[in-house]
PDB file of C-alpha atoms in Angstrom:
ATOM      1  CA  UNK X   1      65.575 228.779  83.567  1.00 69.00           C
ATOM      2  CA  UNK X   2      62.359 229.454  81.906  1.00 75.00           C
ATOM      3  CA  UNK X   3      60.002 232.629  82.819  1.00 82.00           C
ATOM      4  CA  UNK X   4      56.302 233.375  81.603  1.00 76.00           C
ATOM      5  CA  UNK X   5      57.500 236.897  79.966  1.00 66.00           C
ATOM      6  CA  UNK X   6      53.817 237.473  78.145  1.00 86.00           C
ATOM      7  CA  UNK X   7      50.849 236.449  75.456  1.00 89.00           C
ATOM      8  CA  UNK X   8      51.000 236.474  72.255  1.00 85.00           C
ATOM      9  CA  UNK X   9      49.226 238.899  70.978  1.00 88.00           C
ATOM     10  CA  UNK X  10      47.771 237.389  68.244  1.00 85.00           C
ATOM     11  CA  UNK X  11      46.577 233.790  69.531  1.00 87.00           C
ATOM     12  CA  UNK X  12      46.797 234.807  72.752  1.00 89.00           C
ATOM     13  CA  UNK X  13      49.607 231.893  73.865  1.00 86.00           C
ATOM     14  CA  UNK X  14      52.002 231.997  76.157  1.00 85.00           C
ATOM     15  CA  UNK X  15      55.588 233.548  75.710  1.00 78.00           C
ATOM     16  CA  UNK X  16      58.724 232.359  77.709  1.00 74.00           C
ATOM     17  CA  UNK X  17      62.109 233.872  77.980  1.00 83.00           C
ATOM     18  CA  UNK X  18      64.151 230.471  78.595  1.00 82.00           C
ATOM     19  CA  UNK X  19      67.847 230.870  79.563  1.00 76.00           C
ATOM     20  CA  UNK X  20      67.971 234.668  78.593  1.00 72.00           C
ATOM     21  CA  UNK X  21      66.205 234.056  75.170  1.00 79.00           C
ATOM     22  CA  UNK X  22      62.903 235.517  74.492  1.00 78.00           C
ATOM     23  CA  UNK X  23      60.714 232.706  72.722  1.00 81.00           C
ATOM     24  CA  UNK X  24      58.952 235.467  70.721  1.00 80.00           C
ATOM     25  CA  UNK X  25      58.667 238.719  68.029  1.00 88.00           C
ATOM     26  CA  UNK X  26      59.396 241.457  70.666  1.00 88.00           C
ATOM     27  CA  UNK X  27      58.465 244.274  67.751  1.00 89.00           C
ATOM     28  CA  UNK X  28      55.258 242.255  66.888  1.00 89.00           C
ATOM     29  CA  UNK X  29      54.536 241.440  70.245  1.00 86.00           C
ATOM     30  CA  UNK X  30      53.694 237.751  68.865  1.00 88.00           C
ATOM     31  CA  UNK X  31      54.831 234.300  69.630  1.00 83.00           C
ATOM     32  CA  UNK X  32      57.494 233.321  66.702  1.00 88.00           C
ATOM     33  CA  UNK X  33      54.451 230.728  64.738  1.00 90.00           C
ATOM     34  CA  UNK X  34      52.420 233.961  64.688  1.00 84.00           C
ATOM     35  CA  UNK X  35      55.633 236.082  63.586  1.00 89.00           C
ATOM     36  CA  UNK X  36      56.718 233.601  60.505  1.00 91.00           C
ATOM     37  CA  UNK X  37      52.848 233.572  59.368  1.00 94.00           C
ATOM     38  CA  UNK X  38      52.590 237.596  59.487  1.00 95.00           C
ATOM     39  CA  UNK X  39      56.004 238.419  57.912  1.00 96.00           C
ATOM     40  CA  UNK X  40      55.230 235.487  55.276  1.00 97.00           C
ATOM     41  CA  UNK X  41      52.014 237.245  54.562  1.00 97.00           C
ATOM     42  CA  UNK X  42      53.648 240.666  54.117  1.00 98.00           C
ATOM     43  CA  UNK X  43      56.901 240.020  52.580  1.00 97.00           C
ATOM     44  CA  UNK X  44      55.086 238.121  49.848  1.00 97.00           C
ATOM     45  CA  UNK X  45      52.589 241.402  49.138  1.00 98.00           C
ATOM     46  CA  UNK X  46      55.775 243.454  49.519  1.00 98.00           C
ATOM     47  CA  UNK X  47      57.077 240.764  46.711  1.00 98.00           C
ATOM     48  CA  UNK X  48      53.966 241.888  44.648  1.00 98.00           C
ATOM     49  CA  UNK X  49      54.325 245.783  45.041  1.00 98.00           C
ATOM     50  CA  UNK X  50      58.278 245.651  43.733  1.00 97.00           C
ATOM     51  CA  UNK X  51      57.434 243.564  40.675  1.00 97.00           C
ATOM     52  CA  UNK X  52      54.693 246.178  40.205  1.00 98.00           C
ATOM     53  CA  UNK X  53      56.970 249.102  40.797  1.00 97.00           C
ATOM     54  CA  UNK X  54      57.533 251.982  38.118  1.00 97.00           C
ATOM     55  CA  UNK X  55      60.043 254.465  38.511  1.00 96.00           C
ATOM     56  CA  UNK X  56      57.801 256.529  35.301  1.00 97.00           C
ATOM     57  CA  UNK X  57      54.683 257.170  37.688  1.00 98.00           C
ATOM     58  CA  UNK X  58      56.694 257.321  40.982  1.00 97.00           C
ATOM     59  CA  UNK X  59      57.970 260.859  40.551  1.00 97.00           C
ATOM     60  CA  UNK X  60      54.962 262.529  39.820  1.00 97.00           C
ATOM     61  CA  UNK X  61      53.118 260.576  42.837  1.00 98.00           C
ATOM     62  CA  UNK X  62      55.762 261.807  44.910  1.00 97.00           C
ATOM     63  CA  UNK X  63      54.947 265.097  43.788  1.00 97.00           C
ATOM     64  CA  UNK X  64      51.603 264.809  44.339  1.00 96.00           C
ATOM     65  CA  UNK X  65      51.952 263.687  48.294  1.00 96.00           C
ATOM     66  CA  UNK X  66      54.658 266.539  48.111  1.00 95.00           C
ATOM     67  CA  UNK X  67      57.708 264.662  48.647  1.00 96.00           C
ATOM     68  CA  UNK X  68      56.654 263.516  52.076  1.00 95.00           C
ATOM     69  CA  UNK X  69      56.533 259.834  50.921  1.00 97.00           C
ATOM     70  CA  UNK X  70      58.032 257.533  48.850  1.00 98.00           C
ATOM     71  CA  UNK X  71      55.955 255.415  46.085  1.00 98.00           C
ATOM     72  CA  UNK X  72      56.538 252.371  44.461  1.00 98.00           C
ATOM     73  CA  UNK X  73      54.715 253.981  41.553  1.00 98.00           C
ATOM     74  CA  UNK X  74      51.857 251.981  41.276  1.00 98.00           C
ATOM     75  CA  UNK X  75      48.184 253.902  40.553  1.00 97.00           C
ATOM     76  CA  UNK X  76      45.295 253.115  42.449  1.00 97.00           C
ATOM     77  CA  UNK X  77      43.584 251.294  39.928  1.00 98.00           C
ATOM     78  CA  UNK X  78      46.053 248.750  39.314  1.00 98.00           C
ATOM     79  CA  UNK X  79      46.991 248.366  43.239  1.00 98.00           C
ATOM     80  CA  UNK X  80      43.366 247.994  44.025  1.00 98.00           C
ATOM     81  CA  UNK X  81      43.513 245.317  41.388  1.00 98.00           C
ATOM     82  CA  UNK X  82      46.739 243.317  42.601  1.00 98.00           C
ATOM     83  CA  UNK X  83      45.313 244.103  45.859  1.00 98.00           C
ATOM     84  CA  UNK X  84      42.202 242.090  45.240  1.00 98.00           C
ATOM     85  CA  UNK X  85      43.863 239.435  43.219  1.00 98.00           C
ATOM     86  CA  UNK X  86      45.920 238.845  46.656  1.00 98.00           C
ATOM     87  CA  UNK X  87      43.237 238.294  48.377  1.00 98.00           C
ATOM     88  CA  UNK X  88      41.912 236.089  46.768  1.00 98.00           C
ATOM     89  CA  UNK X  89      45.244 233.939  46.534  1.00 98.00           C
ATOM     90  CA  UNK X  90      46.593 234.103  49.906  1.00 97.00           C
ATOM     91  CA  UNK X  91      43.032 235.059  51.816  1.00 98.00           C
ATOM     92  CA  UNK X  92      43.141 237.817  54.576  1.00 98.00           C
ATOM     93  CA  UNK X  93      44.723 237.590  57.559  1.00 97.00           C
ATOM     94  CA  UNK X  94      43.125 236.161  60.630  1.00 97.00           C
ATOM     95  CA  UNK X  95      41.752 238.851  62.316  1.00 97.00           C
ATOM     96  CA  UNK X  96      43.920 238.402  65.777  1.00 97.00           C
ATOM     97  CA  UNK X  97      46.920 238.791  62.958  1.00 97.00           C
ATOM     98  CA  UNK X  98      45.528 241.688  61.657  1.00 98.00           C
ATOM     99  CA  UNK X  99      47.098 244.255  63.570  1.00 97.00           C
ATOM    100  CA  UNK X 100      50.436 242.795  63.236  1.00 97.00           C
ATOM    101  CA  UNK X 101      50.218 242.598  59.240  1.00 98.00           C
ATOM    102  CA  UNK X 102      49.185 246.555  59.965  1.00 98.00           C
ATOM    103  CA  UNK X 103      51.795 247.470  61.318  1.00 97.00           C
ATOM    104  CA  UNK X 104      54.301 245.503  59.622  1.00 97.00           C
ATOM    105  CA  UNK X 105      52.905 247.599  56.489  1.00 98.00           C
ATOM    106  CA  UNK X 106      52.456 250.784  58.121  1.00 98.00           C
ATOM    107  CA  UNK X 107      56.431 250.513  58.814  1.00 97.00           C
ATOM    108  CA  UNK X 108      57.158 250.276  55.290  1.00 97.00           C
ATOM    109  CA  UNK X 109      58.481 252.977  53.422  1.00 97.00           C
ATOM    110  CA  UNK X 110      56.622 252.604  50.398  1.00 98.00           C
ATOM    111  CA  UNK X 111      52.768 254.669  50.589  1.00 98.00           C
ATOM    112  CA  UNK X 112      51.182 252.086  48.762  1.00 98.00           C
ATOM    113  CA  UNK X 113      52.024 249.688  51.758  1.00 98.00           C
ATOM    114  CA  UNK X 114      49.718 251.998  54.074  1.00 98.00           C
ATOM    115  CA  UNK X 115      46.459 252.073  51.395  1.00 98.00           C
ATOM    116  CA  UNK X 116      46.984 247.701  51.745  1.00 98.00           C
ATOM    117  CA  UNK X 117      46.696 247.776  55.046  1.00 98.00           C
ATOM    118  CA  UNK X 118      43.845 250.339  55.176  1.00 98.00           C
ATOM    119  CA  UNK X 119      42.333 247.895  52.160  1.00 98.00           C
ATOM    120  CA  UNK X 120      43.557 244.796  54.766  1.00 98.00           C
ATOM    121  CA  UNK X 121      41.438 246.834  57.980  1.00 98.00           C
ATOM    122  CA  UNK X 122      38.419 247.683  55.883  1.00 98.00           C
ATOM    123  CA  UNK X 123      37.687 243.968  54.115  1.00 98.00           C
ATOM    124  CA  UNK X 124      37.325 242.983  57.992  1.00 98.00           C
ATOM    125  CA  UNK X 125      35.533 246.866  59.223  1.00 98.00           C
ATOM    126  CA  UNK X 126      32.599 244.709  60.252  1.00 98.00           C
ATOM    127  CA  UNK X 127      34.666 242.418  62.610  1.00 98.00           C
ATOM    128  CA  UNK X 128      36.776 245.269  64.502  1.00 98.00           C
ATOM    129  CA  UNK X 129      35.792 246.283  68.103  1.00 98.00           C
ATOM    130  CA  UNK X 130      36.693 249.165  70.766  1.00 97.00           C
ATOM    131  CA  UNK X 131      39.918 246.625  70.733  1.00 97.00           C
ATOM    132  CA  UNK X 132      41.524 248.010  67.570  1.00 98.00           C
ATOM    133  CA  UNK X 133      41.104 251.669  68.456  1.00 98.00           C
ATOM    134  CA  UNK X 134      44.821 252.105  70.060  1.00 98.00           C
ATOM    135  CA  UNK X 135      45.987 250.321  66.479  1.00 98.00           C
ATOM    136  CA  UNK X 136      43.960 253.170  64.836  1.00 98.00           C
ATOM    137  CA  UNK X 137      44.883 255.784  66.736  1.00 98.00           C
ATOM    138  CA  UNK X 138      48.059 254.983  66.234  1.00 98.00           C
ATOM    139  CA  UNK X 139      48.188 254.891  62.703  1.00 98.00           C
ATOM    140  CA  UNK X 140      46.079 258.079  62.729  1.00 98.00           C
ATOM    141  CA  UNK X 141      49.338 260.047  64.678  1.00 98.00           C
ATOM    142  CA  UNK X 142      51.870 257.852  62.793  1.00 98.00           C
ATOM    143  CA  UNK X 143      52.811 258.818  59.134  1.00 97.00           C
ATOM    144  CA  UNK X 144      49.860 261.458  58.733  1.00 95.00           C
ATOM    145  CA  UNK X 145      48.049 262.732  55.938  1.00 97.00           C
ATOM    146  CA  UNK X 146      45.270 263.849  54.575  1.00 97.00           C
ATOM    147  CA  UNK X 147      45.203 260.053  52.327  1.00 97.00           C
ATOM    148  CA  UNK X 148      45.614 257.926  54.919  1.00 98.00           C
ATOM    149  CA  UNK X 149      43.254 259.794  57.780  1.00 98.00           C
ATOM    150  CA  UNK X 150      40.144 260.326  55.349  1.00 96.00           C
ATOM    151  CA  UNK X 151      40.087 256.151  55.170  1.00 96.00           C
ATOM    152  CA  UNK X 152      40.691 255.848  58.651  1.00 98.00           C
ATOM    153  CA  UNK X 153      38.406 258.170  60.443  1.00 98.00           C
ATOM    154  CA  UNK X 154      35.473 257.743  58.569  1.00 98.00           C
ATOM    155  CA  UNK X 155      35.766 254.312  57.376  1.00 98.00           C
ATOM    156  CA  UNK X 156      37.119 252.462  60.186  1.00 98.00           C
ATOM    157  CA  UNK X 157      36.947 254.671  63.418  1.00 98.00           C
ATOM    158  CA  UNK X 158      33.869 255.610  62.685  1.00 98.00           C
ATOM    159  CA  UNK X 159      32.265 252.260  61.701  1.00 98.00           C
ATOM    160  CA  UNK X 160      33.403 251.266  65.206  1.00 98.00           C
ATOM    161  CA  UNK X 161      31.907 254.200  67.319  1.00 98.00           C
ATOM    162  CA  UNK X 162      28.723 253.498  65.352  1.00 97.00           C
ATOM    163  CA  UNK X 163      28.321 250.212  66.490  1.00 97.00           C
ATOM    164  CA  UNK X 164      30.202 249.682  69.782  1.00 98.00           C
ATOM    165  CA  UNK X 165      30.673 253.019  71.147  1.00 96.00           C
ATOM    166  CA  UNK X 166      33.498 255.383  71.225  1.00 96.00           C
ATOM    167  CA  UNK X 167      35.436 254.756  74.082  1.00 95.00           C
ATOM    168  CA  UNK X 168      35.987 258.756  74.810  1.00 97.00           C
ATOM    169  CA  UNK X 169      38.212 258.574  71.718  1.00 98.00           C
ATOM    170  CA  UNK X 170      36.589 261.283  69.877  1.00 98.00           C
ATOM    171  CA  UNK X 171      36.535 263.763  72.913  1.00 98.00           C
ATOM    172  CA  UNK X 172      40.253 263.253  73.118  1.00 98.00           C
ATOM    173  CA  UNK X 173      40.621 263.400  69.270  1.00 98.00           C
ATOM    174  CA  UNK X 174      39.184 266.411  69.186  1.00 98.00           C
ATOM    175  CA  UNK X 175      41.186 268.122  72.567  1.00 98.00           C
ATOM    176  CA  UNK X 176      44.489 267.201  71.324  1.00 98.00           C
ATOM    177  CA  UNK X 177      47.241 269.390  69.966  1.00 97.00           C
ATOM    178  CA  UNK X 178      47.721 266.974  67.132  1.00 98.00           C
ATOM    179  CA  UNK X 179      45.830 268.320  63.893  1.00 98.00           C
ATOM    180  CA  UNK X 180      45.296 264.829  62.185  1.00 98.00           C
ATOM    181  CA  UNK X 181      43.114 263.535  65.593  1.00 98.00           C
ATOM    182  CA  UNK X 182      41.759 266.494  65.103  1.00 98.00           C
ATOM    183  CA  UNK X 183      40.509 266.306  61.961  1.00 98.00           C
ATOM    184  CA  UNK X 184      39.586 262.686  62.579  1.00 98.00           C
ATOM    185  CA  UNK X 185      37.115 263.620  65.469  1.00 98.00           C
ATOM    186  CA  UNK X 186      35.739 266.230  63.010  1.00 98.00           C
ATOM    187  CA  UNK X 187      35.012 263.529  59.970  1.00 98.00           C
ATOM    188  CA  UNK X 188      34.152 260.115  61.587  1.00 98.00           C
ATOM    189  CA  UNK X 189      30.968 261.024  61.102  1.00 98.00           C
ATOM    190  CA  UNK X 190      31.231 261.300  57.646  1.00 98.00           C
ATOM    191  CA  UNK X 191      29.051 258.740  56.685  1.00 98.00           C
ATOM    192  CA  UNK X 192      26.555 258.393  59.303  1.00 98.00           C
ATOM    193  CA  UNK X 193      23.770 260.642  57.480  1.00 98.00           C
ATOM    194  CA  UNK X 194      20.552 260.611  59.694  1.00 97.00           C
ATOM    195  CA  UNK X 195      22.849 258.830  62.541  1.00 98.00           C
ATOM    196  CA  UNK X 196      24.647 261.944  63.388  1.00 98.00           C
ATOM    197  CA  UNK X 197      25.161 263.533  66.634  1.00 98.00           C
ATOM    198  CA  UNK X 198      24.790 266.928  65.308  1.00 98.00           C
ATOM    199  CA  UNK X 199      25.182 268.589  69.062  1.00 98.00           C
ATOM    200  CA  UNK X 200      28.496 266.633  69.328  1.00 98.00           C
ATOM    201  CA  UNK X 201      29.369 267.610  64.937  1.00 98.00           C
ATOM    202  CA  UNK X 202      28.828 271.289  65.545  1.00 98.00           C
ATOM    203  CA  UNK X 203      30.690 271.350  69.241  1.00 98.00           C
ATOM    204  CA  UNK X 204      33.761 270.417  67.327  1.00 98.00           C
ATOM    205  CA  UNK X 205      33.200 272.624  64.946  1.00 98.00           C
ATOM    206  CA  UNK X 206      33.163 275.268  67.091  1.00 98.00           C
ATOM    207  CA  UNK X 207      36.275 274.158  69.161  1.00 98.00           C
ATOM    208  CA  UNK X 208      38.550 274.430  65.941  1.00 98.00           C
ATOM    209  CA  UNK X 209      36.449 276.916  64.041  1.00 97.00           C
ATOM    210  CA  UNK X 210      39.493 279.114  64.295  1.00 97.00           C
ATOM    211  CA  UNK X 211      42.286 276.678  63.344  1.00 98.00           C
ATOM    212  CA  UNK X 212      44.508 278.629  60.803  1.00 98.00           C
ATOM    213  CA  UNK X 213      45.267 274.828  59.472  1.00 98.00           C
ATOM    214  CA  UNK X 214      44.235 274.351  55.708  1.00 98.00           C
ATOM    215  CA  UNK X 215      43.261 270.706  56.602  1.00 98.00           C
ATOM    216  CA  UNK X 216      41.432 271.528  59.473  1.00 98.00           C
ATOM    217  CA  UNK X 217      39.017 274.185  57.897  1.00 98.00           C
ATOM    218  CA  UNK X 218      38.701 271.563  54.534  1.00 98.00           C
ATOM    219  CA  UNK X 219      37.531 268.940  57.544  1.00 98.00           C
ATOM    220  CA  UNK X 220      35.301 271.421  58.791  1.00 98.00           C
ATOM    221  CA  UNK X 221      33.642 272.281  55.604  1.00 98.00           C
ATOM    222  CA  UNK X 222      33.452 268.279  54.249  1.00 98.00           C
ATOM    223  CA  UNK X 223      31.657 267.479  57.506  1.00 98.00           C
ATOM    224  CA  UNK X 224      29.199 270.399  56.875  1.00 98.00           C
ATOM    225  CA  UNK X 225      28.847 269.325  53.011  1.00 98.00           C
ATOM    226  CA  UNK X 226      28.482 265.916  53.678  1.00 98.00           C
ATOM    227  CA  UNK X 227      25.548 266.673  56.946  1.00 98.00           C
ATOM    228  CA  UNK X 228      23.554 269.086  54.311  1.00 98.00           C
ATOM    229  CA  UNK X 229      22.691 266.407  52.278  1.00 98.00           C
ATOM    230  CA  UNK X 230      20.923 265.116  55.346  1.00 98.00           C
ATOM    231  CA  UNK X 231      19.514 267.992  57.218  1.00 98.00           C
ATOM    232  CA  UNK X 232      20.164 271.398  54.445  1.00 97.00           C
ATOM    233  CA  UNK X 233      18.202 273.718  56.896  1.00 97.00           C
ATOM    234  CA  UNK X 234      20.107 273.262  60.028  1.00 98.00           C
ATOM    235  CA  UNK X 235      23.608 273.192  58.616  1.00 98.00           C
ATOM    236  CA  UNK X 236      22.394 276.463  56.898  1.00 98.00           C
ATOM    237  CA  UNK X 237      21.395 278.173  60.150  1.00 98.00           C
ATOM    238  CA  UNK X 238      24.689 277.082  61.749  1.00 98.00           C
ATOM    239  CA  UNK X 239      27.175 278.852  58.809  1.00 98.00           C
ATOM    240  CA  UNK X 240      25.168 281.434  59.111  1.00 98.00           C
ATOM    241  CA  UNK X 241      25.049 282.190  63.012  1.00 98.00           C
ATOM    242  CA  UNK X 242      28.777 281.377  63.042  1.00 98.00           C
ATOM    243  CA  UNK X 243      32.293 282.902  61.934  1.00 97.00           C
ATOM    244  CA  UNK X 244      33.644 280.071  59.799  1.00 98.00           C
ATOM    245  CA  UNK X 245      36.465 280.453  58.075  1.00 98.00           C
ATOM    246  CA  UNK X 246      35.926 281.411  54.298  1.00 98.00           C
ATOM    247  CA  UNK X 247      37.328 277.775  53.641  1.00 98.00           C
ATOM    248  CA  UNK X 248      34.839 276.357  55.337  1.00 98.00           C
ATOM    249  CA  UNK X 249      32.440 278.361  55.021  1.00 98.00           C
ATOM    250  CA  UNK X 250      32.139 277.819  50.693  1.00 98.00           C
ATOM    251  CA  UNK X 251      33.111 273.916  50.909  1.00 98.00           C
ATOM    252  CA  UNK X 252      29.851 273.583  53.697  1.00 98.00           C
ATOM    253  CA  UNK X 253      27.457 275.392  51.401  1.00 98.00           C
ATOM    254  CA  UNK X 254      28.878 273.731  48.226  1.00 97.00           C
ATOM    255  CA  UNK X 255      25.655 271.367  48.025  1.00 97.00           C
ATOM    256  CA  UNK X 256      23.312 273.732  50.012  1.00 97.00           C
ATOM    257  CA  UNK X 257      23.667 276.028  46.781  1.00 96.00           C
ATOM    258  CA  UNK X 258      23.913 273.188  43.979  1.00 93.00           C
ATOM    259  CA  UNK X 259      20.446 271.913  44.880  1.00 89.00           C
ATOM    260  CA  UNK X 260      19.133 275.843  44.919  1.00 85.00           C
ATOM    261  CA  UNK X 261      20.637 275.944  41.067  1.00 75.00           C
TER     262      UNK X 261
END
């Protein structure tokens, strides 16, 4: 007996379950031509990482990321480079693959497998659509740090609200109990300079202006830093007409008062 079960979700095909046997990836969600190609694809970057590794600069990385994650031990300069140097062997993944080589990485243990897959997402930034935002959401509550959110949000999320919309993603972000969305709704706007909604920057703002949480207030006062450089006089008048937290408060003026000497 042979039943339509679903598509693939990377070429979009059609996946049977014949005889009690599904004819696909069930964790990748992919027919098993697109499964071989993504785990080929991975394993042999994985491959790459562990002939990299070094148990000398692992520890203090560790350290660094305070214990949360492990580390093949390989600095950014020299991933970046292998990185690049993978590329340009093996090419990047089709982009209805992408997701699937994401989160094949983002299930790794080792850190340096997330920064590849951000690297992966942000060779193809200009390609991505409101499609990919579930992917980034989820890698946004999955794993979290401060590392792997700063690349995300204003990189990648961002990029896509500023071209396609944003889906009511960023109102949700920014509503949730979960401090990481928060701070992502806060800094995809990083980089948009004379592009920014600064109604819809300082409304957040004010919604977690209170936040006791260290990353939350740092968000607060990058967004403000980074907006100064843009418009000095209004992000002036806004510390000043509102109660910041100190944080926030010293990293938003930080190029207010460099440019005053």
């Amino acid at each position: 007996m042979r039943e339509l079960v679903t598509n693939c979700e990377a070429c979009g095909c059609d996946i049977y379950c014949e005889n009690g046997f599904y004819q696909g990836d069930e964790e990748l969600r992919v027919c098993l031509a697109c499964s071989s190609h993504v785990r080929t694809y991975t394993a042999t970057l994985l491959r790459c990482f562990k002939e990299m590794e070094s148990e000398e600069n692992r520890v203090p990385m560790e350290a660094y990321m305070r214990n949360q994650f492990s580390f093949y031990g390989i600095k950014t300069p020299e991933r970046n480079a292998a990185l690049k140097d993978f590329v340009k062997q093996y090419g990047d993944p089709p982009l209805q693959e992408l997701p699937s080589v994401t989160k094949l990485l983002w299930d790794e243990p080792g850190r340096e497998c997330q920064y590849a897959a951000l690297y992966l997402l942000s060779r193809q930034v200009k390609k991505l659509t409101l499609d990919h935002l579930p992917l980034l959401e989820e890698l946004i509550v999955k794993k979290s740090w401060w590392d792997t959110i700063d690349g995300i949000a204003p990189n990648l999320a961002g990029s896509i609200f500023l071209k396609h919309g944003d889906g009511g993603y960023p109102e949700r972000w920014i509503t949730s109990d979960h401090i990481w969305l928060n701070r992502s709704a806060i800094l995809y706007q990083l980089k948009y300079k004379d592009k920014t909604e600064e109604d819809r920057l300082f409304g957040y703002i004010r919604k977690k202006q209170d936040s006791k949480e260290f990353f939350i207030q740092k968000a607060i006062g990058w967004a403000l830093r980074e907006y100064s450089k843009t418009n000095p006089e209004t992000v002036e008048d806004f510390i000043a007409n509102e109660d910041l937290a100190p944080l926030s408060e010293r990293e938003g003026m930080k190029h207010i008062n460099k440019i005053r000497g």
